[in-house]
Amino acid sequence: MIKLFKDRFLINTGSNAFSRLFNQVVNFILYPYIILNIGVEAVGIMAIMESVVGPVSFFQSSFIPSKIKYLSEYSSKKIWIQFNNVVNCSLLITFIISIAISIILLLISVFFENIFSISQNSIILASQAAIITAFTVLFSYSLSIGEEIFMSIQRYDVYNGVIILFSTIKLLIIIYFLNVGLTLNILLIINGLSIIGRRLLLIIIAKKYVPDLIFNVKYINTKTLSELFIFSGKILIIALSTFVTRHMGQLITGIYISVESAAFYYTCHKIYSFIKSIPLLFQSALLPYISQFEALNEKNKIIIVTKRLTKYIY
């Protein structure tokens, strides 16, 4: 078991590192050209869209460890009924969250000029960006369960392979539009279709790796929903602090200073996030294994693995 853990952990961490490095390098190279093409104020609008999503999406992010934990436990025990319970309850939760975020964004599209400090020339652009973001959230959030299924069965190589595939396609499309004319709305549509496409593909191929996977409302039940909420409640506090330290700063900057200033805030935080994420490559690959060892009641292995790997995280 330990040897299997080491091999799979190395593959998972390696694929995480390569995928993240690939995306960060691409973003680092493209970002200056994107700013030059769409303008600083447009980048600020994009940053505000992300921060508007933040207040509600931190509920979504707090559920991810909970879903991975239970999916990992039930897949290791091969209890597929419980596995499908978690999958379908997760779909319900993310669907409700996506509707809430979409409604907020649609309201923002109407009242953007009354809330944020923005030039008159960019009001229509901001409203259109909010509508595009609303539809992206509505169609992509629920599909995220495919990513969590692959994490829970320790197939980060497949998950990251799909991410790299769609990142490459997105890169080529953005390069094309940089040559013919890139706008904020085109950029948001490209990003949105990339997210929806990769998540949809992961759900489609998940059946190959988990033959017993079933999507059906009959698996939705209050017991599983309660388990997900109880475990996620502890993580919600951490997610809330992330919102306060990051998204509130961007929103306050956009409201009281200017949308352009929010763009600079956004850019600085992207650099900070990249540096901070490097040691956490281990952490995302570690969670499914700890959950499986816990399900198999192998607590000694949890202690051994945690001691060996936390030194790399910190």
Short mmCIF file of C-alpha atoms in Angstrom, two decimals:
data_model
loop_
_atom_site.label_atom_id
_atom_site.label_comp_id
_atom_site.label_asym_id
_atom_site.label_seq_id
_atom_site.Cartn_x
_atom_site.Cartn_y
_atom_site.Cartn_z
CA MET A 1 0.00 0.00 0.00
CA ILE A 2 2.80 2.43 0.91
CA LYS A 3 4.65 1.72 -2.37
CA LEU A 4 1.44 2.24 -4.32
CA PHE A 5 0.92 5.46 -2.38
CA LYS A 6 4.44 6.68 -3.22
CA ASP A 7 4.08 5.91 -6.94
CA ARG A 8 0.65 7.45 -7.30
CA PHE A 9 1.54 10.41 -5.07
CA LEU A 10 4.58 11.19 -7.23
CA ILE A 11 2.48 10.97 -10.38
CA ASN A 12 -0.24 13.16 -8.90
CA THR A 13 2.17 15.77 -7.55
CA GLY A 14 4.18 15.73 -10.78
CA SER A 15 1.10 16.23 -12.95
CA ASN A 16 -0.12 18.98 -10.58
CA ALA A 17 3.24 20.74 -10.83
CA PHE A 18 3.44 20.45 -14.62
CA SER A 19 -0.16 21.58 -15.15
CA ARG A 20 0.20 24.55 -12.80
CA LEU A 21 3.58 25.52 -14.26
CA PHE A 22 2.22 25.29 -17.80
CA ASN A 23 -0.75 27.52 -17.01
CA GLN A 24 1.28 30.02 -15.00
CA VAL A 25 3.93 30.38 -17.72
CA VAL A 26 1.26 30.83 -20.38
CA ASN A 27 -0.59 33.41 -18.26
CA PHE A 28 2.66 35.20 -17.40
CA ILE A 29 3.56 35.54 -21.08
CA LEU A 30 0.08 36.47 -22.32
CA TYR A 31 -1.01 38.79 -19.51
CA PRO A 32 0.90 41.92 -20.66
CA TYR A 33 -0.42 41.50 -24.22
CA ILE A 34 -3.97 41.03 -22.94
CA ILE A 35 -3.73 44.26 -20.89
CA LEU A 36 -2.41 46.14 -23.93
CA ASN A 37 -5.28 44.85 -26.09
CA ILE A 38 -8.29 45.18 -23.77
CA GLY A 39 -7.05 48.05 -21.57
CA VAL A 40 -6.48 48.50 -17.84
CA GLU A 41 -10.10 49.38 -17.08
CA ALA A 42 -11.30 46.17 -18.79
CA VAL A 43 -8.91 44.16 -16.62
CA GLY A 44 -10.37 45.96 -13.61
CA ILE A 45 -13.89 44.95 -14.71
CA MET A 46 -12.70 41.35 -15.01
CA ALA A 47 -11.21 41.54 -11.49
CA ILE A 48 -14.48 42.88 -10.10
CA MET A 49 -16.45 40.08 -11.78
CA GLU A 50 -14.20 37.60 -10.01
CA SER A 51 -14.70 39.38 -6.69
CA VAL A 52 -18.47 39.53 -7.12
CA VAL A 53 -18.45 35.76 -7.61
CA GLY A 54 -16.23 35.44 -4.51
CA PRO A 55 -18.79 36.11 -1.74
CA VAL A 56 -20.92 33.14 -2.79
CA SER A 57 -18.31 30.92 -4.41
CA PHE A 58 -16.45 30.54 -1.11
CA PHE A 59 -19.36 28.25 -0.16
CA GLN A 60 -18.53 26.18 -3.24
CA SER A 61 -14.80 26.05 -2.44
CA SER A 62 -15.51 24.99 1.14
CA PHE A 63 -17.39 21.93 -0.14
CA ILE A 64 -14.55 20.66 -2.37
CA PRO A 65 -12.45 19.01 0.43
CA SER A 66 -15.66 17.53 1.86
CA LYS A 67 -16.62 15.99 -1.47
CA ILE A 68 -13.12 14.64 -2.12
CA LYS A 69 -12.94 13.19 1.40
CA TYR A 70 -16.18 11.21 1.15
CA LEU A 71 -15.71 10.23 -2.51
CA SER A 72 -12.22 8.91 -1.66
CA GLU A 73 -13.50 6.95 1.34
CA TYR A 74 -16.41 5.34 -0.49
CA SER A 75 -14.38 4.53 -3.62
CA SER A 76 -11.68 2.83 -1.52
CA LYS A 77 -14.35 0.72 0.20
CA LYS A 78 -16.18 0.26 -3.11
CA ILE A 79 -19.45 1.41 -1.57
CA TRP A 80 -20.84 2.78 -4.81
CA ILE A 81 -24.31 3.65 -3.53
CA GLN A 82 -22.80 6.06 -0.99
CA PHE A 83 -20.38 7.28 -3.67
CA ASN A 84 -23.31 8.15 -5.95
CA ASN A 85 -25.11 9.77 -3.02
CA VAL A 86 -22.20 12.19 -2.60
CA VAL A 87 -21.95 12.84 -6.35
CA ASN A 88 -25.62 13.68 -6.79
CA CYS A 89 -25.93 15.67 -3.56
CA SER A 90 -22.86 17.66 -4.64
CA LEU A 91 -24.52 18.40 -7.96
CA LEU A 92 -27.56 19.76 -6.14
CA ILE A 93 -25.46 21.96 -3.85
CA THR A 94 -23.33 23.41 -6.66
CA PHE A 95 -26.40 23.97 -8.84
CA ILE A 96 -28.09 26.03 -6.11
CA ILE A 97 -24.88 28.01 -5.53
CA SER A 98 -24.48 28.65 -9.27
CA ILE A 99 -28.04 30.01 -9.49
CA ALA A 100 -27.39 32.35 -6.55
CA ILE A 101 -24.17 33.69 -8.08
CA SER A 102 -25.78 34.12 -11.51
CA ILE A 103 -28.65 36.15 -10.04
CA ILE A 104 -26.18 38.41 -8.19
CA LEU A 105 -24.18 38.96 -11.40
CA LEU A 106 -27.30 39.76 -13.42
CA LEU A 107 -28.27 42.36 -10.80
CA ILE A 108 -24.74 43.77 -10.95
CA SER A 109 -25.07 44.08 -14.74
CA VAL A 110 -28.02 46.44 -14.20
CA PHE A 111 -26.57 48.53 -11.36
CA PHE A 112 -22.82 48.42 -12.16
CA GLU A 113 -22.47 52.17 -12.71
CA ASN A 114 -24.25 52.90 -9.41
CA ILE A 115 -21.92 50.68 -7.40
CA PHE A 116 -18.44 51.01 -8.92
CA SER A 117 -16.29 53.95 -9.98
CA ILE A 118 -16.20 53.46 -13.74
CA SER A 119 -16.03 55.70 -16.80
CA GLN A 120 -19.23 56.27 -18.78
CA ASN A 121 -17.66 54.68 -21.88
CA SER A 122 -17.23 51.32 -20.10
CA ILE A 123 -20.67 50.94 -18.50
CA ILE A 124 -22.16 48.85 -21.32
CA LEU A 125 -18.98 46.74 -21.50
CA ALA A 126 -19.15 46.05 -17.75
CA SER A 127 -22.83 45.05 -17.94
CA GLN A 128 -22.12 42.67 -20.82
CA ALA A 129 -19.18 41.18 -18.91
CA ALA A 130 -21.41 40.55 -15.89
CA ILE A 131 -23.99 38.75 -18.05
CA ILE A 132 -21.34 36.56 -19.73
CA THR A 133 -19.85 35.70 -16.32
CA ALA A 134 -23.33 34.86 -14.97
CA PHE A 135 -23.96 32.32 -17.72
CA THR A 136 -20.45 30.87 -17.37
CA VAL A 137 -21.04 30.28 -13.65
CA LEU A 138 -24.51 28.84 -14.25
CA PHE A 139 -23.28 26.24 -16.74
CA SER A 140 -19.87 25.42 -15.23
CA TYR A 141 -20.23 25.19 -11.44
CA SER A 142 -22.27 21.99 -11.32
CA LEU A 143 -19.94 20.35 -13.83
CA SER A 144 -17.04 20.67 -11.36
CA ILE A 145 -18.01 17.31 -9.83
CA GLY A 146 -16.08 15.62 -12.66
CA GLU A 147 -12.84 17.18 -11.44
CA GLU A 148 -13.52 16.05 -7.87
CA ILE A 149 -14.24 12.47 -8.98
CA PHE A 150 -10.83 12.22 -10.62
CA MET A 151 -9.13 13.74 -7.57
CA SER A 152 -10.88 11.27 -5.27
CA ILE A 153 -9.74 8.22 -7.29
CA GLN A 154 -6.19 9.62 -7.45
CA ARG A 155 -6.15 10.18 -11.21
CA TYR A 156 -4.69 13.65 -11.20
CA ASP A 157 -2.79 12.71 -14.35
CA VAL A 158 -6.06 12.43 -16.30
CA TYR A 159 -7.50 15.53 -14.64
CA ASN A 160 -4.42 17.65 -15.34
CA GLY A 161 -4.08 16.22 -18.84
CA VAL A 162 -7.55 17.53 -19.70
CA ILE A 163 -6.68 20.91 -18.15
CA ILE A 164 -3.52 21.17 -20.28
CA LEU A 165 -5.47 20.16 -23.41
CA PHE A 166 -8.06 22.90 -22.97
CA SER A 167 -5.44 25.43 -21.82
CA THR A 168 -3.53 24.80 -25.06
CA ILE A 169 -6.68 25.24 -27.15
CA LYS A 170 -7.50 28.42 -25.22
CA LEU A 171 -3.94 29.70 -25.74
CA LEU A 172 -4.14 29.22 -29.51
CA ILE A 173 -7.55 30.94 -29.72
CA ILE A 174 -6.36 33.91 -27.62
CA ILE A 175 -3.23 34.28 -29.77
CA TYR A 176 -5.48 34.37 -32.85
CA PHE A 177 -7.67 37.11 -31.36
CA LEU A 178 -4.62 39.07 -30.19
CA ASN A 179 -3.76 39.36 -33.89
CA VAL A 180 -7.25 40.24 -35.15
CA GLY A 181 -8.56 42.15 -32.12
CA LEU A 182 -9.20 40.94 -28.58
CA THR A 183 -11.91 42.46 -26.37
CA LEU A 184 -12.89 41.78 -22.76
CA ASN A 185 -16.11 40.00 -23.73
CA ILE A 186 -14.33 37.75 -26.23
CA LEU A 187 -11.77 36.89 -23.56
CA LEU A 188 -14.52 36.05 -21.04
CA ILE A 189 -16.32 33.87 -23.58
CA ILE A 190 -13.10 32.01 -24.41
CA ASN A 191 -12.37 31.45 -20.70
CA GLY A 192 -15.95 30.37 -20.04
CA LEU A 193 -16.10 27.87 -22.90
CA SER A 194 -12.72 26.47 -21.85
CA ILE A 195 -13.93 25.83 -18.27
CA ILE A 196 -17.26 24.34 -19.39
CA GLY A 197 -15.58 22.19 -22.05
CA ARG A 198 -12.96 20.66 -19.78
CA ARG A 199 -15.43 19.95 -16.96
CA LEU A 200 -17.94 18.41 -19.35
CA LEU A 201 -15.26 16.18 -20.86
CA LEU A 202 -14.15 15.00 -17.40
CA ILE A 203 -17.74 14.05 -16.54
CA ILE A 204 -18.10 12.15 -19.82
CA ILE A 205 -14.90 10.12 -19.34
CA ALA A 206 -15.46 9.63 -15.58
CA LYS A 207 -17.75 6.71 -16.40
CA LYS A 208 -14.76 4.86 -17.87
CA TYR A 209 -12.81 5.11 -14.61
CA VAL A 210 -15.81 4.65 -12.30
CA PRO A 211 -18.15 2.21 -14.10
CA ASP A 212 -20.64 2.30 -11.20
CA LEU A 213 -21.05 6.07 -11.44
CA ILE A 214 -24.73 7.04 -11.80
CA PHE A 215 -26.30 10.48 -12.10
CA ASN A 216 -29.83 10.27 -10.72
CA VAL A 217 -31.92 12.40 -8.35
CA LYS A 218 -32.90 9.29 -6.39
CA TYR A 219 -29.43 9.36 -4.78
CA ILE A 220 -30.08 12.78 -3.23
CA ASN A 221 -30.85 12.42 0.48
CA THR A 222 -30.78 14.53 3.62
CA LYS A 223 -28.24 12.31 5.43
CA THR A 224 -25.54 12.81 2.78
CA LEU A 225 -26.34 16.50 2.47
CA SER A 226 -25.97 16.83 6.23
CA GLU A 227 -22.58 15.06 6.21
CA LEU A 228 -21.29 17.36 3.48
CA PHE A 229 -22.49 20.48 5.28
CA ILE A 230 -21.09 19.43 8.68
CA PHE A 231 -17.60 18.71 7.35
CA SER A 232 -17.59 21.80 5.12
CA GLY A 233 -18.65 24.09 7.97
CA LYS A 234 -15.15 24.01 9.46
CA ILE A 235 -13.52 24.80 6.12
CA LEU A 236 -16.03 27.59 5.48
CA ILE A 237 -14.28 29.76 8.08
CA ILE A 238 -11.00 29.47 6.16
CA ALA A 239 -12.75 30.17 2.85
CA LEU A 240 -14.43 33.22 4.40
CA SER A 241 -11.07 34.61 5.53
CA THR A 242 -9.77 34.18 1.97
CA PHE A 243 -12.71 36.19 0.67
CA VAL A 244 -12.16 38.96 3.21
CA THR A 245 -8.41 39.25 2.53
CA ARG A 246 -8.65 39.10 -1.24
CA HIS A 247 -12.03 39.74 -2.80
CA MET A 248 -13.16 42.44 -0.39
CA GLY A 249 -9.98 44.36 -1.17
CA GLN A 250 -10.72 44.28 -4.88
CA LEU A 251 -14.36 45.26 -4.40
CA ILE A 252 -13.52 48.16 -2.05
CA THR A 253 -10.86 49.37 -4.48
CA GLY A 254 -13.34 49.26 -7.36
CA ILE A 255 -16.07 51.04 -5.38
CA TYR A 256 -14.14 53.82 -3.65
CA ILE A 257 -11.10 54.40 -5.87
CA SER A 258 -11.50 53.21 -9.47
CA VAL A 259 -11.90 50.12 -11.60
CA GLU A 260 -8.39 50.70 -12.96
CA SER A 261 -6.98 50.50 -9.43
CA ALA A 262 -8.78 47.17 -8.98
CA ALA A 263 -6.84 45.93 -12.02
CA PHE A 264 -3.50 46.67 -10.31
CA TYR A 265 -4.74 45.00 -7.10
CA TYR A 266 -5.76 41.98 -9.18
CA THR A 267 -2.38 41.77 -10.91
CA CYS A 268 -0.41 41.94 -7.65
CA HIS A 269 -2.57 39.23 -6.12
CA LYS A 270 -2.01 36.93 -9.13
CA ILE A 271 1.75 37.14 -8.50
CA TYR A 272 1.27 36.49 -4.77
CA SER A 273 -1.07 33.53 -5.43
CA PHE A 274 1.44 31.89 -7.75
CA ILE A 275 4.24 32.05 -5.17
CA LYS A 276 1.96 30.83 -2.37
CA SER A 277 0.64 27.89 -4.40
CA ILE A 278 4.00 26.21 -5.02
CA PRO A 279 4.31 24.32 -1.69
CA LEU A 280 0.60 23.43 -1.79
CA LEU A 281 1.14 21.16 -4.81
CA PHE A 282 1.70 18.35 -2.31
CA GLN A 283 -1.37 19.16 -0.27
CA SER A 284 -3.96 18.66 -3.02
CA ALA A 285 -2.51 15.25 -3.88
CA LEU A 286 -2.36 14.25 -0.21
CA LEU A 287 -6.03 14.67 0.75
CA PRO A 288 -7.46 11.65 -1.16
CA TYR A 289 -4.86 9.32 0.35
CA ILE A 290 -5.50 10.43 3.90
CA SER A 291 -9.23 9.90 3.29
CA GLN A 292 -8.62 6.39 1.95
CA PHE A 293 -6.34 5.43 4.84
CA GLU A 294 -8.97 6.77 7.24
CA ALA A 295 -11.68 4.72 5.54
CA LEU A 296 -9.52 1.59 5.86
CA ASN A 297 -8.78 2.46 9.52
CA GLU A 298 -5.02 2.61 8.88
CA LYS A 299 -4.22 5.51 11.18
CA ASN A 300 -0.52 4.69 11.49
CA LYS A 301 -0.09 5.20 7.75
CA ILE A 302 -1.82 8.58 8.01
CA ILE A 303 0.70 9.64 10.68
CA ILE A 304 3.69 8.36 8.69
CA VAL A 305 2.63 9.99 5.43
CA THR A 306 1.70 13.29 7.08
CA LYS A 307 5.03 13.53 8.92
CA ARG A 308 7.00 12.80 5.77
CA LEU A 309 5.20 15.30 3.56
CA THR A 310 4.32 18.27 5.74
CA LYS A 311 7.98 19.25 5.89
CA TYR A 312 7.77 19.95 2.14
CA ILE A 313 4.56 21.96 2.53
CA TYR A 314 5.95 24.22 5.24
#
